[in-house]
Coordinates of C-alpha atoms and ligand atoms in Angstrom, one line a residue:
X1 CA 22.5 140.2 86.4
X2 CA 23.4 143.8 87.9
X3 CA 23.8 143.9 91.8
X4 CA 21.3 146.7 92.1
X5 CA 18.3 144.9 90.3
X6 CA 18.6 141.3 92.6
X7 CA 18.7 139.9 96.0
X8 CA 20.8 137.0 96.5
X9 CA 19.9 134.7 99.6
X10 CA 21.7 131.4 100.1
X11 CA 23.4 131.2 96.6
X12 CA 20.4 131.5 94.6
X13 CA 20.0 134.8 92.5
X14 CA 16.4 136.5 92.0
X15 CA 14.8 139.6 90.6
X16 CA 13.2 141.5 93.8
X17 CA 11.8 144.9 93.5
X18 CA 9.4 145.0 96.7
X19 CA 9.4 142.9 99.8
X20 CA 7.0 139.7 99.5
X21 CA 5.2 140.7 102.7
X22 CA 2.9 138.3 104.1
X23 CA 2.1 135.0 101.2
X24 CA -0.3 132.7 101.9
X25 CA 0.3 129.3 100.3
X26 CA -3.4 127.4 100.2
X27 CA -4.4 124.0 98.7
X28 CA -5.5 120.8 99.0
X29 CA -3.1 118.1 101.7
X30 CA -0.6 116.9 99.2
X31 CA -0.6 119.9 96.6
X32 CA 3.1 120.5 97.7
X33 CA 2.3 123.7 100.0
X34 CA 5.1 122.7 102.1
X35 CA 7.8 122.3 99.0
X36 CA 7.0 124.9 97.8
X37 CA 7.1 127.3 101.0
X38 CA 10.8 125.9 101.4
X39 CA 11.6 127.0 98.4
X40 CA 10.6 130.6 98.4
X41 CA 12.8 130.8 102.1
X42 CA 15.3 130.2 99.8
X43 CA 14.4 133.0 97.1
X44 CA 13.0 135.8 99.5
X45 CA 14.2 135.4 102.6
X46 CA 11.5 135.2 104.5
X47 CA 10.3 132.6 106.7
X48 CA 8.1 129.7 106.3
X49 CA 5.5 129.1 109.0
X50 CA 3.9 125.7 108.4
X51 CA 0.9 125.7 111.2
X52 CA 1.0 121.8 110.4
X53 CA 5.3 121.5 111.8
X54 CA 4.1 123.7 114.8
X55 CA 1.6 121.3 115.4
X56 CA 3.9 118.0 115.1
X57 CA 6.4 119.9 116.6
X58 CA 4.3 120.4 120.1
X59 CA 2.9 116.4 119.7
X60 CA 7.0 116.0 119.9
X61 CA 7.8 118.1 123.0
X62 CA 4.3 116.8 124.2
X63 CA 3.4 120.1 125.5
X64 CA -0.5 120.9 126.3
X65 CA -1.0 121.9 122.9
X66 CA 0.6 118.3 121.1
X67 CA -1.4 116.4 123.6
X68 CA -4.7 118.0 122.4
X69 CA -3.6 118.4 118.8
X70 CA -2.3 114.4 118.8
X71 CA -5.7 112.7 118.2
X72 CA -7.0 115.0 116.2
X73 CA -4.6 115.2 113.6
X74 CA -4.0 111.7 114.1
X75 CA -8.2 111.5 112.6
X76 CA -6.8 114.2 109.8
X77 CA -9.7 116.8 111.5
X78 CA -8.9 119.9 112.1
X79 CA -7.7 121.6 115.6
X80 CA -9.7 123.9 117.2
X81 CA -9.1 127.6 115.2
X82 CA -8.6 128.8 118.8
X83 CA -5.6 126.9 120.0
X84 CA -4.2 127.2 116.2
X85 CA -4.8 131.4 115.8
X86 CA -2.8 131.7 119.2
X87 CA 0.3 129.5 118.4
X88 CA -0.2 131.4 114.9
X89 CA 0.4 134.9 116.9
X90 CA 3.1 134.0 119.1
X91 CA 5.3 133.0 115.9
X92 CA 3.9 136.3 114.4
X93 CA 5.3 138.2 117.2
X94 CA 9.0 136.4 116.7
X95 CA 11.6 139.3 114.4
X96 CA 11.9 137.4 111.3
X97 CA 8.6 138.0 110.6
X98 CA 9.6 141.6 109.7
X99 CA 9.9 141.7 106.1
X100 CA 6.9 139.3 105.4
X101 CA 6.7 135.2 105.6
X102 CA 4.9 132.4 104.2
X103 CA 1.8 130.3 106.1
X104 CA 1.7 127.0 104.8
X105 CA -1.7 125.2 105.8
X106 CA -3.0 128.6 107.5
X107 CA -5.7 129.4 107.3
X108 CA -7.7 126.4 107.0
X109 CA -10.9 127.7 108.3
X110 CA -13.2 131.1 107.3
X111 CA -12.6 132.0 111.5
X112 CA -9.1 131.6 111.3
X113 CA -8.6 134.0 108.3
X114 CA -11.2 136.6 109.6
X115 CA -8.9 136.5 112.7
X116 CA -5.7 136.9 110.2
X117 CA -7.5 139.9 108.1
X118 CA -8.4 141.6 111.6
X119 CA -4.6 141.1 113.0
X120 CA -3.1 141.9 109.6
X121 CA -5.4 144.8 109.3
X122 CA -4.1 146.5 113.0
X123 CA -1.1 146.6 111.8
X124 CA 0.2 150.4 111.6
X125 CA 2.4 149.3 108.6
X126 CA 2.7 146.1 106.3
X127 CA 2.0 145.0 103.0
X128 CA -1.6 143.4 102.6
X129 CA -1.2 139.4 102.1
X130 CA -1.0 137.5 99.0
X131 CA -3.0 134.6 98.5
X132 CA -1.8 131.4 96.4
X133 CA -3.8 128.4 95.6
X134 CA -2.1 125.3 94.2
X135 CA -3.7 123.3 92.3
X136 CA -3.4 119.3 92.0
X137 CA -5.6 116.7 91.1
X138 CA -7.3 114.5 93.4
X139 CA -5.5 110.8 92.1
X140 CA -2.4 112.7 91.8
X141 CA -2.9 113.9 95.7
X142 CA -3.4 110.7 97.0
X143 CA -0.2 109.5 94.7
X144 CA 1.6 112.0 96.6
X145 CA 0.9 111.8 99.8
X146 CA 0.7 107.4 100.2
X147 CA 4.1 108.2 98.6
X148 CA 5.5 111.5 100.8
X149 CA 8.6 110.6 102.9
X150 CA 10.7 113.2 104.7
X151 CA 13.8 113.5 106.5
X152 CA 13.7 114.2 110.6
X153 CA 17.1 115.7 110.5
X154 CA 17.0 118.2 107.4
X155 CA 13.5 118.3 106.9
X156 CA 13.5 117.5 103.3
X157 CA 11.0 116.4 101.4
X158 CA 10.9 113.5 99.1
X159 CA 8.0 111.6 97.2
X160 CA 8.4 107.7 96.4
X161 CA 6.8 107.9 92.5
X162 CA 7.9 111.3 92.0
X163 CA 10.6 113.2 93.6
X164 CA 12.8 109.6 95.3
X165 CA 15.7 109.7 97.0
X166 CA 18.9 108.7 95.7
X167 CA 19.0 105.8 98.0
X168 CA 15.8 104.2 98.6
X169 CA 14.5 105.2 102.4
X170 CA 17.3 107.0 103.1
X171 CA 17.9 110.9 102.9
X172 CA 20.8 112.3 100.7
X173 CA 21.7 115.2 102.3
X174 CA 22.2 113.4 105.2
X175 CA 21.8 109.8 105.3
X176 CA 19.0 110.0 107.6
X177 CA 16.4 106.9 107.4
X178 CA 13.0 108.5 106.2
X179 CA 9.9 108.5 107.9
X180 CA 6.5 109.0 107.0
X181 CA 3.8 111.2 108.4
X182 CA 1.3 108.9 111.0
X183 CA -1.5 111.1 109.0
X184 CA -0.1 110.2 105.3
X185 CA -2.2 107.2 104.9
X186 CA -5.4 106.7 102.5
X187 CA -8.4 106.4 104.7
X188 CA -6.9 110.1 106.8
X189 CA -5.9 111.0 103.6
X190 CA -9.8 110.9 102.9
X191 CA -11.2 112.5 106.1
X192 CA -8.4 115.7 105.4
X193 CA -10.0 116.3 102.3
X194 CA -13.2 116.1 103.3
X195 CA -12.3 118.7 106.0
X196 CA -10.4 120.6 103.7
X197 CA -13.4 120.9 100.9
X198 CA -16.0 121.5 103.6
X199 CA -14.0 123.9 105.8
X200 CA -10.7 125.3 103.0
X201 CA -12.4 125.4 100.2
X202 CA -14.4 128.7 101.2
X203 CA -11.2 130.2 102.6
X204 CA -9.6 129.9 98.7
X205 CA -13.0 132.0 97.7
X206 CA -12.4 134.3 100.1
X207 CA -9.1 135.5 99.2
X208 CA -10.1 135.1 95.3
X209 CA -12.9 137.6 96.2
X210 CA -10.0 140.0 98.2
X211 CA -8.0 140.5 94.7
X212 CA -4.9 139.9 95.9
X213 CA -5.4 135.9 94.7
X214 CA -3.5 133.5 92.5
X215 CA -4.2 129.9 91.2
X216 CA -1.2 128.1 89.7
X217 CA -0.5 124.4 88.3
X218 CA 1.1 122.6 90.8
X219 CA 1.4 119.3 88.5
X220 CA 4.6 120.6 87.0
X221 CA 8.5 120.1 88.1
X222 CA 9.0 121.8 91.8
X223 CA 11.3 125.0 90.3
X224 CA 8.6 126.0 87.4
X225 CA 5.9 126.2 90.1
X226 CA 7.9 128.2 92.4
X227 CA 8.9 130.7 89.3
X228 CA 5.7 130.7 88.7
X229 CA 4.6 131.7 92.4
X230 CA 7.2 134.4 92.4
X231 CA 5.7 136.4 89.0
X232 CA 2.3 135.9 90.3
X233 CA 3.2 137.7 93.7
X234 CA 5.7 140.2 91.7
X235 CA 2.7 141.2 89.4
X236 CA 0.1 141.1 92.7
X237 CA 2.2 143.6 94.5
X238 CA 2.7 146.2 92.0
Ligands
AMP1 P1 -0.4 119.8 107.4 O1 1.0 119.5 107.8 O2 -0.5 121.3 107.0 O3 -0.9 118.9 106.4 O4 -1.3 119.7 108.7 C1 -1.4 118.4 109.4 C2 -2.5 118.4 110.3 O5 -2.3 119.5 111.3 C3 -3.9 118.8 109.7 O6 -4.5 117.6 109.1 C4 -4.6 119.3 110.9 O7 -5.0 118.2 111.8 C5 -3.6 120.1 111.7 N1 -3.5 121.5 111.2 C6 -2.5 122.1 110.5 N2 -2.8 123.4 110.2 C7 -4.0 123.6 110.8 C8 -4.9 124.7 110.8 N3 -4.5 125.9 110.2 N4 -6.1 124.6 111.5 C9 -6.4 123.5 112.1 N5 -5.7 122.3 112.0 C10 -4.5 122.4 111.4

């Protein structure tokens, strides 16, 4: 592979002709949004802004936010697109956003991405987003999300049936004991995708009707999908 042709970020090698801009990742809870947004840091760059960590992140530092957003999540409903858009634009506003970054789990609601397209559209410069829908079966969401364990420390990700640690309940990297999500259980499993058919669905069809849309298989080994994300936005942004 020639220098000139490829970027190379943290050891891995890719094929980059035009910055990745804004990509939003969309899909059902469980389709592997968050996976996959850590690996494309790795390939582009860019950063990953998961609207779901910020959340859990201000429930740990109970700030006013975490104490509002606790319950709620805790139901698997949805927090109010008014708290979410605003902690959305102050990460916005943070320099590594420069070159483009990925929303995982943003937006969930048709306000939230009218609010996006109006932001995104003030912009003076800046490539328009890039929508990507993951697709995964509902028997094999539930499989993955009863089974999703992750590390505190390193953040990793790791799945009981499909994707276990080395060790069982313990991280690899690390040696971290794993913990699961207070929101990965089967009945809140049920009410987020009833709030994510009633409220997300419409948001996929929104950016399918924008062009700038992709669907791929997410029911295939972590690497493929992500290769598979990276020719879909490659082709989108020509
Ligand atoms: P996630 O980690 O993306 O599965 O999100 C976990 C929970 O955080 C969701 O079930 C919602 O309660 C909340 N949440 C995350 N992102 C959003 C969003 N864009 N709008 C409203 N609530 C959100």
């Amino acid at each position: 592979m020639s220098s000139s042709c490829c970027t190379e970020t943290q050891g891995r090698e890719v094929g980059r002709k035009t910055p990745p801009g804004p990509i939003l990742l969309l899909g059902a809870p469980g389709v592997g949004k968050g996976t996959q947004a850590k690996e494309l840091v790795q390939i582009w760059g860019i950063p990953q802004i998961s609207t779901g960590d910020l959340l859990r992140g201000n429930v740990a530092k109970d700030t006013q936010l975490g104490r509002v957003a606790k319950e709620i999540m805790g139901r698997g409903e949805l927090v109010p697109d008014s708290l979410v858009n605003e902690m959305v634009a102050a990460r916005l506003l943070e320099p590594d956003t420069a070159n483009g970054y990925i929303l995982d789990g943003f937006p969930r609601t048709l306000a939230q991405a009218g609010w996006l397209d109006g932001r995104l559209a003030g912009l003076p410069q800046g490539l328009p987003v890039v929508a990507v829908s993951i697709q995964v079966n509902y028997n094999q969401l539930l499989r993955r999300i009863t089974g999703r364990r992750n590390c505190p420390v390193c953040q990793r990700i790791y799945n009981n049936y499909v994707n276990p640690p080395q060790k069982a309940g313990v991280c690899d990297l690390d040696g971290t004991p794993l913990v699961q999500r207070a929101d990965d259980t089967e009945t809140v499993f049920e009410e987020r995708m009833r709030s994510y058919e009633a409220k997300t669905a419409p948001v996929v069809e929104h950016y399918r009707g924008l062009g700038r849309f992709a669907e791929v298989d997410g029911d295939r080994p972590i690497a493929e999908i992500a290769a598979g994300i990276v020719t879909a936005v490659e082709r989108l942004r020509k």
